[in-house]
Amino acid sequence: MTARMGTARLGPAERATALRRMAAQELDVVVIGGGVVGAGVALDAATRGLTVGLLEARDFASGTSSRSSKLIHGGLRYLEQLNFDLVREALQERALLLQRIAPHLVRPVPFLFPLTHLGWERPYVGAGLTLYDTLGFSLGFTRGVPGHRHLSRRRALRLAPALRRAAFSGAVQYWDAQVDDARYVMTMLRTASTYSAEVASRVQVVGFLREGERVTGVRALDLEGGVEFDVRARQVVNATGVWTDDIQELVGGRGQIHVRASKGIHLVVPRDRIHSLTGIILRTEKSVLFVIPWGRHWIIGTTDTRWDLDRAHPAASRSDIDYVLEHVNEVLAVPLTRDDVEGVYAGLRPLLSGESEETSKLSREHVVAHPVPGLVMVAGGKYTTYRVMARDAVDAVAHGLDQRVPPSCTDRIPLAGAEGYQALWNSRQRLAASSGLHVARIEHLLQRYGSLIDEIIMLIERDPSLALPLTGADDYLRAEIVHAATHEGARHLNDALSRRTHISIETFHRGLAVAEEAAELLAGPLGWDAEQIKREIEHYTKRIEAERLSQEQDTDQEADAIRLGAPEIVPVVGPAS
């Protein structure tokens, strides 16, 4: 599925059409939640021939699905818990994503595991990684990544000169994969829309439609237009992650699934602050800490602490940041300081609540429940296994429908931009020559859009000024901001700077230096007047200021109170509403 084959757009006109269609017909299924699981459910259901609607209260992927470690992995620590089935399932999904479903968005990444104990640790870690590699083989697929290898301290230092020689005795290198999490969700939603799913962001579910005990749809509020409307559906799927309990309360009473939020924070630092050709993985007393290569940056994380405060905007405190810096500095020859940190982001993992009080011990396995007729709940799991969660949820939907529904086929459905990607990558020099863009820029675009790069090039052909990079964030072209609004469902400045691009965490100014230029680029396709442009910039500025100030606070409570000082995004007023 390439741009030439008519991949669906998610611009303002398409959103309006989707809302109109959802209000006008009874759907087979309506999905609540536009994160990775909700998007996966919409795609799975649409490719089984069902009529589908998806509603997201904020921006697509604005919760957990844009604030992850951006890894597609089996979960090494689950081997220690002897959870082999969970690891095998995740590694099979990793192979599928790398080789068939999204090779343009998911790519291999190496990690170095420094050894700190002589004697027992090397054979122990080696045995675990041998099992990890073995479990990575799945029916009809290779692992998609190289196997692990043992390294002496000298060889490890050649790969990672940033490591402090005295901090380790040797190392093992292994491979996993990484993904642009928010972009993956957006691409999946465009793919679902191509298969006739109706999707819309900034639409909040405020209640359920009922016929006796049975759920027959949802009451929705368009947060942009201020209009309430009903969406009738034969089945409703709640895929809201850490908001699962809130949706259950709308149905009435406690449900069958209880989710606890665990906060994980990540730091972003420039690539030149850590001299290494490979990622690094470290053990801490509570979890594992990754140093992950990310373009011209490193992502360092994560933490694992209980969070019972505001779920829309989890805040990273000074204590969180100091914890990550302290642990990574234990192995670095040149320590990092707070001045090295370009960006900080915090996300919440939706963990199935058990009897243990430690969030790191709660289950990452998912559960699907049918608490009342017409309603399916899906929760838990991890980003890597979203497709399995979606399949299981739609299986439950199928069980509730009085018709035959074909089995899931998403293991054979490439995402938009996947087909033709390898051929375009091989032809990138020719593509650079024909487009007038540097080959390095073409490579960057191919790894973000795959074969949908056509859409960016067409925008530039119509307006050559869009070929220029953003002033102050030159990794991104002006065309990418316009494309975010015309094709990818961005409704506000924050959507474009935080999720369609990652300017808000990849620059020391956190996007403030490009806010005006980006807002003016968005104004055309979104129909903003001068007043709305001003409001968007002001809102974004207040959000960044609140985040920075919250990151100076010592406790979660103080950080949360400061972060909530920034107002929620305001709806568009006037003709663009």
Coordinates of C-alpha atoms in Angstrom, one line a residue:
M1 CA 0.0 0.0 0.0
T2 CA 1.8 3.1 -1.2
A3 CA 0.7 6.7 -1.7
R4 CA 0.1 5.9 -5.3
M5 CA -2.6 3.4 -4.3
G6 CA -4.5 6.0 -2.4
T7 CA -3.7 5.6 1.3
A8 CA -6.4 7.5 3.2
R9 CA -5.7 10.9 4.5
L10 CA -6.7 12.1 7.9
G11 CA -7.1 15.8 7.3
P12 CA -9.8 18.2 8.5
A13 CA -12.2 17.3 5.7
E14 CA -11.8 13.6 6.4
R15 CA -12.4 14.1 10.1
A16 CA -15.6 16.0 9.4
T17 CA -16.7 13.2 7.0
A18 CA -15.9 10.5 9.6
L19 CA -17.9 12.2 12.3
R20 CA -20.9 12.6 10.0
R21 CA -20.7 8.9 9.0
M22 CA -20.4 7.7 12.5
A23 CA -23.5 9.6 13.6
A24 CA -25.5 8.4 10.6
Q25 CA -25.2 4.6 10.7
E26 CA -25.0 1.7 13.1
L27 CA -21.5 0.4 13.1
D28 CA -20.4 -3.2 13.8
V29 CA -17.9 -1.9 16.4
V30 CA -16.8 1.5 17.8
V31 CA -13.4 1.7 19.5
I32 CA -12.7 4.1 22.4
G33 CA -9.1 5.1 22.5
G34 CA -6.6 6.1 19.8
G35 CA -3.4 4.7 21.2
V36 CA -1.6 1.7 19.8
V37 CA -4.1 -0.9 21.1
G38 CA -7.1 1.1 19.9
A39 CA -5.6 1.7 16.5
G40 CA -4.7 -2.0 16.3
V41 CA -8.3 -3.0 17.1
A42 CA -9.6 -0.6 14.4
L43 CA -7.2 -2.1 11.8
D44 CA -7.9 -5.7 12.8
A45 CA -11.7 -5.2 12.7
A46 CA -11.7 -3.2 9.4
T47 CA -9.5 -5.9 7.7
R48 CA -12.0 -8.5 8.8
G49 CA -14.7 -6.7 6.9
L50 CA -16.5 -5.0 9.9
T51 CA -17.7 -1.4 9.9
V52 CA -15.6 0.4 12.4
G53 CA -15.4 3.8 14.1
L54 CA -12.6 5.0 16.5
L55 CA -12.9 7.9 18.9
E56 CA -9.9 9.5 20.7
A57 CA -10.5 12.2 23.4
R58 CA -7.2 14.0 22.8
D59 CA -4.6 13.5 20.0
F60 CA -3.9 10.1 18.6
A61 CA -1.1 8.4 20.6
S62 CA -1.1 11.3 23.1
G63 CA -0.9 9.1 26.1
T64 CA 1.3 6.0 26.8
S65 CA 1.7 5.3 23.0
S66 CA 4.0 8.4 22.4
R67 CA 5.9 8.2 25.7
S68 CA 7.4 4.7 25.6
S69 CA 11.0 3.7 25.4
K70 CA 10.3 3.3 21.7
L71 CA 11.5 -0.3 21.7
I72 CA 10.1 -3.4 20.1
H73 CA 11.5 -6.1 22.2
G74 CA 10.8 -9.5 23.9
G75 CA 11.4 -8.3 27.4
L76 CA 14.6 -9.8 28.7
R77 CA 13.6 -9.5 32.3
Y78 CA 10.6 -11.7 31.8
L79 CA 13.0 -14.6 31.1
E80 CA 14.2 -14.3 34.7
Q81 CA 10.5 -14.6 35.7
L82 CA 10.4 -17.8 33.6
N83 CA 7.6 -16.2 31.5
F84 CA 8.9 -17.9 28.3
D85 CA 5.5 -17.8 26.5
L86 CA 5.3 -14.0 26.9
V87 CA 8.9 -13.5 25.6
R88 CA 8.3 -15.9 22.7
E89 CA 5.1 -14.1 21.7
A90 CA 6.8 -10.7 21.8
L91 CA 9.8 -11.9 19.8
Q92 CA 7.5 -13.4 17.1
E93 CA 5.8 -10.0 16.9
R94 CA 9.1 -8.3 16.6
A95 CA 10.0 -10.5 13.6
L96 CA 6.7 -9.7 12.0
L97 CA 7.1 -5.9 12.5
L98 CA 10.7 -5.9 11.3
Q99 CA 10.2 -8.0 8.2
R100 CA 6.6 -7.6 7.0
I101 CA 4.3 -5.2 8.7
A102 CA 6.4 -2.1 9.1
P103 CA 10.1 -2.4 8.0
H104 CA 10.1 1.4 7.3
L105 CA 9.2 2.2 11.0
V106 CA 10.8 -0.7 13.0
R107 CA 14.5 -1.3 12.7
P108 CA 17.2 -3.3 14.5
V109 CA 19.2 -1.7 17.3
P110 CA 22.2 -3.2 19.2
F111 CA 22.7 -3.1 22.9
L112 CA 25.8 -3.7 25.0
F113 CA 25.3 -5.3 28.4
P114 CA 28.3 -4.5 30.6
L115 CA 29.3 -7.3 33.0
T116 CA 30.2 -6.2 36.5
H117 CA 30.7 -9.6 38.3
L118 CA 33.5 -12.0 37.5
G119 CA 32.7 -15.7 37.2
W120 CA 29.0 -16.4 37.3
E121 CA 27.6 -13.4 35.4
R122 CA 28.9 -14.1 31.9
P123 CA 27.6 -17.6 31.7
Y124 CA 24.3 -16.5 33.3
V125 CA 23.7 -13.6 30.9
G126 CA 25.0 -15.7 28.0
A127 CA 22.5 -18.5 28.7
G128 CA 19.7 -16.0 29.0
L129 CA 20.6 -14.4 25.6
T130 CA 21.0 -17.8 24.0
L131 CA 17.4 -18.6 25.0
Y132 CA 16.3 -15.1 23.9
D133 CA 17.8 -15.7 20.4
T134 CA 16.3 -19.1 20.2
L135 CA 12.8 -17.9 21.2
G136 CA 13.2 -15.2 18.5
F137 CA 12.8 -17.7 15.7
S138 CA 9.1 -18.0 14.6
L139 CA 7.3 -20.0 12.0
G140 CA 8.4 -18.8 8.5
F141 CA 10.6 -16.0 9.9
T142 CA 14.2 -15.5 10.9
R143 CA 14.8 -13.4 14.0
G144 CA 15.3 -10.3 11.8
V145 CA 18.3 -9.3 14.0
P146 CA 21.8 -10.8 14.6
G147 CA 22.5 -13.1 17.5
H148 CA 24.3 -12.1 20.6
R149 CA 28.1 -12.1 21.0
H150 CA 30.5 -12.1 23.9
L151 CA 33.1 -9.2 24.1
S152 CA 36.2 -8.6 26.2
R153 CA 36.4 -5.3 28.0
R154 CA 38.8 -4.1 25.3
R155 CA 36.5 -4.9 22.4
A156 CA 33.5 -3.4 24.3
L157 CA 35.4 -0.2 24.7
R158 CA 36.0 0.0 21.0
L159 CA 32.3 -0.1 20.5
A160 CA 31.5 2.2 23.5
P161 CA 34.5 4.4 24.4
A162 CA 32.1 6.4 26.7
L163 CA 32.1 3.5 29.2
R164 CA 34.3 3.9 32.3
R165 CA 36.9 1.2 32.1
A166 CA 36.8 0.3 35.8
A167 CA 33.0 0.1 35.8
F168 CA 32.9 -3.3 34.0
S169 CA 34.9 -6.4 33.3
G170 CA 33.5 -7.4 29.9
A171 CA 30.3 -7.3 28.0
V172 CA 27.7 -9.1 25.9
Q173 CA 26.1 -7.5 22.9
Y174 CA 22.6 -8.4 21.7
W175 CA 20.0 -6.9 19.3
D176 CA 16.5 -5.8 19.6
A177 CA 14.4 -3.3 17.6
Q178 CA 13.1 0.3 18.0
V179 CA 10.2 2.2 16.6
D180 CA 8.9 5.8 16.4
D181 CA 5.9 5.0 18.6
A182 CA 3.7 7.9 17.8
R183 CA 4.3 7.7 14.1
Y184 CA 3.6 4.0 14.2
V185 CA 0.1 4.6 15.7
M186 CA -0.6 7.3 13.2
T187 CA 0.4 5.1 10.3
M188 CA -1.7 2.3 11.6
L189 CA -4.7 4.6 11.8
R190 CA -4.2 5.7 8.2
T191 CA -4.0 2.1 7.2
A192 CA -7.3 1.3 9.1
S193 CA -8.9 4.3 7.4
T194 CA -7.8 3.0 4.0
Y195 CA -9.8 -0.2 4.9
S196 CA -12.8 2.1 5.6
A197 CA -12.5 2.6 9.3
E198 CA -13.8 6.0 10.4
V199 CA -11.4 7.7 12.9
A200 CA -11.5 11.0 14.7
S201 CA -9.5 12.7 17.5
R202 CA -10.6 15.3 20.0
V203 CA -13.9 13.4 20.5
Q204 CA -14.6 12.4 24.0
V205 CA -16.9 9.5 25.0
V206 CA -19.2 10.9 27.7
G207 CA -21.6 8.0 28.1
F208 CA -23.0 4.8 26.8
L209 CA -26.2 4.1 24.9
R210 CA -28.1 1.2 26.5
E211 CA -31.0 -1.1 25.7
G212 CA -31.7 -2.7 29.0
E213 CA -28.4 -4.2 30.1
R214 CA -26.9 -4.2 26.6
V215 CA -24.5 -1.5 25.5
T216 CA -25.6 -0.3 22.0
G217 CA -23.2 2.5 21.4
V218 CA -21.7 5.7 22.9
R219 CA -22.6 9.3 23.5
A220 CA -19.7 11.4 22.2
L221 CA -18.7 15.1 22.5
D222 CA -16.8 16.7 19.7
L223 CA -14.3 18.8 21.7
E224 CA -13.5 21.0 18.7
G225 CA -17.1 21.8 17.7
G226 CA -18.8 21.5 21.1
V227 CA -21.5 19.2 19.6
E228 CA -22.7 16.0 21.3
F229 CA -23.9 13.1 19.1
D230 CA -24.6 9.4 19.4
V231 CA -22.6 6.6 17.7
R232 CA -24.6 3.4 17.5
A233 CA -22.7 0.2 17.4
R234 CA -23.4 -3.5 17.9
Q235 CA -20.2 -3.8 19.9
V236 CA -18.0 -1.3 21.8
V237 CA -14.3 -1.9 22.6
N238 CA -12.7 0.0 25.5
A239 CA -9.0 0.3 24.7
T240 CA -8.1 3.3 26.9
G241 CA -5.1 2.0 28.7
V242 CA -4.7 3.8 32.0
W243 CA -8.2 5.3 31.6
T244 CA -9.8 1.8 31.6
D245 CA -11.3 2.2 35.0
D246 CA -12.8 5.6 34.1
I247 CA -14.7 4.1 31.1
Q248 CA -15.8 1.2 33.2
E249 CA -17.4 3.7 35.7
L250 CA -19.4 5.2 32.8
V251 CA -21.0 1.8 32.4
G252 CA -21.7 1.6 36.1
G253 CA -19.7 0.2 39.0
R254 CA -16.4 -1.5 39.1
G255 CA -15.6 -3.7 36.1
Q256 CA -13.7 -6.9 35.6
I257 CA -10.4 -5.3 34.8
H258 CA -8.4 -3.1 37.2
V259 CA -5.5 -1.1 35.9
R260 CA -2.7 0.6 37.9
A261 CA -0.5 3.2 36.3
S262 CA 3.3 3.0 36.6
K263 CA 5.3 6.1 35.6
G264 CA 8.4 5.8 33.5
I265 CA 10.5 8.8 32.6
H266 CA 13.0 9.3 29.8
L267 CA 15.8 11.8 29.2
V268 CA 16.9 12.9 25.7
V269 CA 20.6 14.0 25.3
P270 CA 22.6 14.9 22.2
R271 CA 24.4 12.1 20.5
D272 CA 27.8 13.7 21.0
R273 CA 27.4 13.5 24.9
I274 CA 27.9 9.7 24.8
H275 CA 30.6 8.3 22.5
S276 CA 29.3 4.9 21.5
L277 CA 28.4 2.9 18.4
T278 CA 25.8 0.8 20.3
G279 CA 23.0 1.2 22.8
I280 CA 23.7 0.2 26.4
I281 CA 21.5 -1.7 28.9
L282 CA 22.1 -1.5 32.6
R283 CA 20.5 -3.1 35.6
T284 CA 19.2 -1.0 38.5
E285 CA 17.8 -2.1 41.8
K286 CA 14.2 -1.5 40.5
S287 CA 14.2 -2.1 36.7
V288 CA 16.5 -1.8 33.7
L289 CA 18.0 1.3 32.3
F290 CA 18.4 1.7 28.5
V291 CA 20.7 4.1 26.6
I292 CA 19.0 4.0 23.2
P293 CA 20.4 5.6 20.0
W294 CA 17.8 7.9 18.5
G295 CA 18.9 9.8 15.4
R296 CA 21.2 12.6 16.6
H297 CA 20.2 11.9 20.2
W298 CA 20.2 9.3 22.9
I299 CA 17.1 8.3 24.9
I300 CA 17.9 7.3 28.4
G301 CA 15.3 5.5 30.6
T302 CA 13.3 4.3 32.3
T303 CA 11.9 4.5 35.8
D304 CA 9.1 2.3 37.3
T305 CA 7.1 4.0 40.0
R306 CA 3.5 4.0 41.0
W307 CA 1.5 7.0 39.8
D308 CA -1.9 8.0 41.2
L309 CA -2.0 11.6 40.1
D310 CA -3.1 13.3 36.8
R311 CA -3.0 10.7 34.0
A312 CA -3.3 13.0 31.1
H313 CA 0.0 14.8 31.9
P314 CA 2.3 12.7 34.1
A315 CA 5.1 14.9 35.4
A316 CA 8.8 14.1 35.7
S317 CA 10.2 15.4 39.0
R318 CA 13.8 16.5 39.8
S319 CA 14.1 13.2 41.8
D320 CA 13.2 11.2 38.7
I321 CA 15.7 13.0 36.5
D322 CA 18.5 12.7 39.1
Y323 CA 17.8 9.0 39.5
V324 CA 18.3 8.3 35.8
L325 CA 21.4 10.5 35.7
E326 CA 22.9 8.9 38.8
H327 CA 22.5 5.4 37.4
V328 CA 23.8 6.0 33.9
N329 CA 26.7 8.0 35.3
E330 CA 27.8 4.9 37.2
V331 CA 29.2 3.5 33.9
L332 CA 30.1 6.6 32.0
A333 CA 33.7 8.0 31.9
V334 CA 32.4 11.5 31.4
P335 CA 29.2 12.0 33.6
L336 CA 26.1 13.6 32.2
T337 CA 24.7 16.7 34.0
R338 CA 21.3 18.3 33.9
D339 CA 22.7 20.8 31.4
D340 CA 23.1 18.0 28.9
V341 CA 19.4 17.1 28.9
E342 CA 17.6 18.4 25.9
G343 CA 14.2 16.8 26.6
V344 CA 12.3 14.9 29.2
Y345 CA 9.1 12.9 28.9
A346 CA 7.0 10.9 31.2
G347 CA 4.6 8.1 30.3
L348 CA 2.3 5.7 32.2
R349 CA 2.3 2.0 31.7
P350 CA -1.2 0.4 32.1
L351 CA -0.4 -2.6 34.4
L352 CA -3.0 -5.1 35.4
S353 CA -3.5 -4.7 39.1
G354 CA -2.6 -7.7 41.2
E355 CA -1.9 -8.2 44.9
S356 CA 1.7 -7.0 44.8
E357 CA 2.2 -3.3 45.7
E358 CA 5.3 -3.0 43.5
T359 CA 4.5 -1.8 40.0
S360 CA 7.5 -3.6 38.6
K361 CA 5.9 -6.9 39.7
L362 CA 2.5 -6.3 38.2
S363 CA 1.6 -8.2 35.0
R364 CA 2.4 -7.0 31.6
E365 CA 0.2 -9.7 30.1
H366 CA -3.1 -8.5 28.6
V367 CA -6.6 -9.5 29.4
V368 CA -9.8 -9.2 27.4
A369 CA -13.2 -9.2 29.1
H370 CA -16.9 -8.9 28.2
P371 CA -18.3 -7.4 31.4
V372 CA -21.8 -6.6 29.9
P373 CA -23.4 -7.5 26.6
G374 CA -22.1 -5.2 23.8
L375 CA -18.9 -4.1 25.6
V376 CA -15.4 -5.6 25.3
M377 CA -12.6 -4.4 27.5
V378 CA -8.9 -4.9 26.7
A379 CA -6.0 -3.8 28.9
G380 CA -2.5 -4.6 30.0
G381 CA 0.1 -5.9 27.6
K382 CA 3.0 -4.0 26.1
Y383 CA 3.6 -2.0 22.9
T384 CA 5.3 -4.9 21.1
T385 CA 2.3 -7.2 21.5
Y386 CA -0.4 -4.7 20.5
R387 CA -1.4 -6.8 17.5
V388 CA -2.1 -9.8 19.6
M389 CA -4.1 -7.7 22.0
A390 CA -6.1 -6.3 19.1
R391 CA -6.7 -9.7 17.6
D392 CA -8.0 -11.1 20.9
A393 CA -10.3 -8.1 21.4
V394 CA -11.8 -8.4 18.0
D395 CA -12.2 -12.2 18.5
A396 CA -14.4 -11.2 21.5
V397 CA -16.3 -8.7 19.3
A398 CA -16.9 -11.5 16.8
H399 CA -18.2 -13.7 19.5
G400 CA -20.7 -11.0 20.4
L401 CA -21.9 -10.5 16.8
D402 CA -24.6 -12.8 15.4
Q403 CA -22.7 -13.3 12.2
R404 CA -19.6 -15.2 10.9
V405 CA -16.5 -13.0 11.1
P406 CA -13.3 -14.0 9.4
P407 CA -10.2 -14.6 11.5
S408 CA -7.6 -11.9 12.0
C409 CA -5.3 -11.3 9.0
T410 CA -3.2 -8.4 10.4
D411 CA -0.1 -10.6 10.5
R412 CA -0.2 -10.3 6.7
I413 CA -1.2 -6.7 6.3
P414 CA 1.7 -4.3 5.7
L415 CA 1.1 -0.8 7.1
A416 CA 0.9 2.2 4.8
G417 CA 4.3 3.0 3.5
A418 CA 5.7 -0.5 3.9
E419 CA 5.2 -1.9 0.4
G420 CA 7.9 -0.6 -1.9
Y421 CA 10.0 0.8 0.9
Q422 CA 13.0 -1.4 0.3
A423 CA 13.0 -0.6 -3.4
L424 CA 12.8 3.1 -2.7
W425 CA 15.6 2.8 -0.1
N426 CA 17.8 1.1 -2.6
S427 CA 17.0 3.9 -5.1
R428 CA 17.5 6.7 -2.7
Q429 CA 20.3 8.3 -4.7
R430 CA 18.1 8.5 -7.7
L431 CA 15.2 9.8 -5.6
A432 CA 17.4 12.5 -4.2
A433 CA 18.5 13.6 -7.7
S434 CA 14.9 13.8 -9.0
S435 CA 13.5 15.6 -5.9
G436 CA 16.3 18.0 -5.4
L437 CA 16.7 17.0 -1.8
H438 CA 20.0 15.8 -0.3
V439 CA 20.3 12.0 0.0
A440 CA 20.6 12.3 3.8
R441 CA 17.2 14.1 3.8
I442 CA 15.7 11.4 1.6
E443 CA 16.9 8.7 4.0
H444 CA 15.4 10.6 7.0
L445 CA 12.1 10.9 5.2
L446 CA 12.0 7.2 4.1
Q447 CA 12.6 6.1 7.7
R448 CA 9.6 8.2 8.8
Y449 CA 7.2 7.8 5.9
G450 CA 8.4 4.8 3.8
S451 CA 6.8 4.8 0.4
L452 CA 4.5 7.6 1.5
I453 CA 7.5 9.9 0.9
D454 CA 5.6 10.7 -2.3
E455 CA 3.2 12.8 -0.3
I456 CA 6.0 15.0 1.1
I457 CA 7.6 15.4 -2.3
M458 CA 4.2 16.4 -3.9
L459 CA 3.7 19.1 -1.3
I460 CA 7.2 20.4 -2.1
E461 CA 6.5 20.4 -5.8
R462 CA 3.4 22.5 -5.2
D463 CA 5.3 24.9 -2.9
P464 CA 9.1 24.8 -3.1
S465 CA 9.5 26.8 0.1
L466 CA 8.4 23.6 2.0
A467 CA 11.7 22.0 1.0
L468 CA 13.4 24.2 3.6
P469 CA 14.1 22.9 7.1
L470 CA 12.4 24.5 10.1
T471 CA 14.5 27.3 11.5
G472 CA 15.8 25.9 14.8
A473 CA 14.8 22.3 14.2
D474 CA 16.6 21.5 10.9
D475 CA 16.0 17.7 11.2
Y476 CA 12.5 18.4 9.9
L477 CA 11.3 20.0 6.7
R478 CA 8.6 22.6 6.6
A479 CA 6.6 20.2 4.4
E480 CA 6.4 17.7 7.3
I481 CA 4.5 20.2 9.4
V482 CA 2.0 20.9 6.6
H483 CA 1.7 17.1 6.0
A484 CA 0.9 16.5 9.7
A485 CA -2.3 18.6 9.3
T486 CA -3.3 17.5 5.8
H487 CA -2.6 13.8 6.0
E488 CA -2.0 12.8 9.7
G489 CA -4.7 14.2 11.8
A490 CA -2.8 16.9 13.6
R491 CA -5.3 19.5 15.0
H492 CA -3.1 21.7 17.1
L493 CA 0.5 23.0 17.3
N494 CA 1.3 20.6 20.1
D495 CA 0.2 17.6 18.0
A496 CA 2.8 18.6 15.3
L497 CA 5.7 19.4 17.6
S498 CA 5.3 16.5 20.1
R499 CA 4.0 13.6 18.1
R500 CA 4.1 14.1 14.3
T501 CA 7.7 15.3 14.9
H502 CA 9.6 15.1 18.2
I503 CA 10.9 18.6 18.2
S504 CA 9.5 19.1 21.8
I505 CA 12.0 16.6 23.2
E506 CA 14.8 16.8 20.6
T507 CA 15.8 20.5 21.0
F508 CA 17.1 22.4 24.0
H509 CA 14.4 25.1 23.3
R510 CA 11.8 22.3 23.3
G511 CA 10.1 23.6 20.3
L512 CA 9.6 27.2 21.4
A513 CA 12.0 28.5 18.7
V514 CA 9.9 27.0 15.9
A515 CA 6.4 27.5 17.4
E516 CA 5.6 30.6 15.4
E517 CA 6.8 29.2 12.1
A518 CA 5.1 25.8 12.6
A519 CA 1.8 27.5 13.7
E520 CA 1.8 29.6 10.5
L521 CA 2.4 26.5 8.4
L522 CA -0.5 24.7 10.1
A523 CA -2.8 27.7 9.7
G524 CA -3.5 27.2 6.1
P525 CA -4.7 23.6 6.0
L526 CA -6.5 24.0 9.4
G527 CA -8.2 27.3 8.6
W528 CA -6.8 29.3 11.5
D529 CA -7.0 33.0 11.6
A530 CA -4.4 35.3 13.3
E531 CA -6.1 35.0 16.6
Q532 CA -6.0 31.2 16.6
I533 CA -2.3 31.2 15.6
K534 CA -1.6 33.4 18.6
R535 CA -3.6 31.2 20.9
E536 CA -1.8 28.0 19.7
I537 CA 1.6 29.6 20.3
E538 CA 0.6 30.8 23.8
H539 CA -0.8 27.5 24.8
Y540 CA 2.3 25.6 23.6
T541 CA 4.6 28.1 25.4
K542 CA 2.7 27.7 28.7
R543 CA 2.8 23.9 28.4
I544 CA 6.6 24.0 27.9
E545 CA 7.1 26.4 30.8
A546 CA 5.0 24.3 33.1
E547 CA 6.9 21.1 32.1
R548 CA 10.2 22.8 32.8
L549 CA 9.1 24.1 36.1
S550 CA 7.6 20.8 37.2
Q551 CA 11.0 19.1 36.4
E552 CA 12.6 21.3 39.1
Q553 CA 10.2 20.0 41.8
D554 CA 11.4 17.3 44.3
T555 CA 8.2 15.2 44.6
D556 CA 5.6 13.8 42.3
Q557 CA 2.9 15.8 44.0
E558 CA 4.7 19.1 43.6
A559 CA 5.6 18.3 39.9
D560 CA 2.0 17.3 39.2
A561 CA 0.6 20.5 40.7
I562 CA 2.9 22.7 38.6
R563 CA 2.2 20.7 35.3
L564 CA -1.5 21.1 35.8
G565 CA -1.0 24.8 35.8
A566 CA -0.8 24.8 32.0
P567 CA -4.4 24.9 30.6
E568 CA -5.7 22.1 28.4
I569 CA -5.6 22.7 24.7
V570 CA -8.3 25.1 23.6
P571 CA -10.7 24.2 20.8
V572 CA -10.6 26.2 17.5
V573 CA -13.0 29.0 17.4
G574 CA -14.6 30.6 14.4
P575 CA -14.8 29.2 10.9
A576 CA -12.3 26.4 11.5
S577 CA -14.4 24.8 14.2

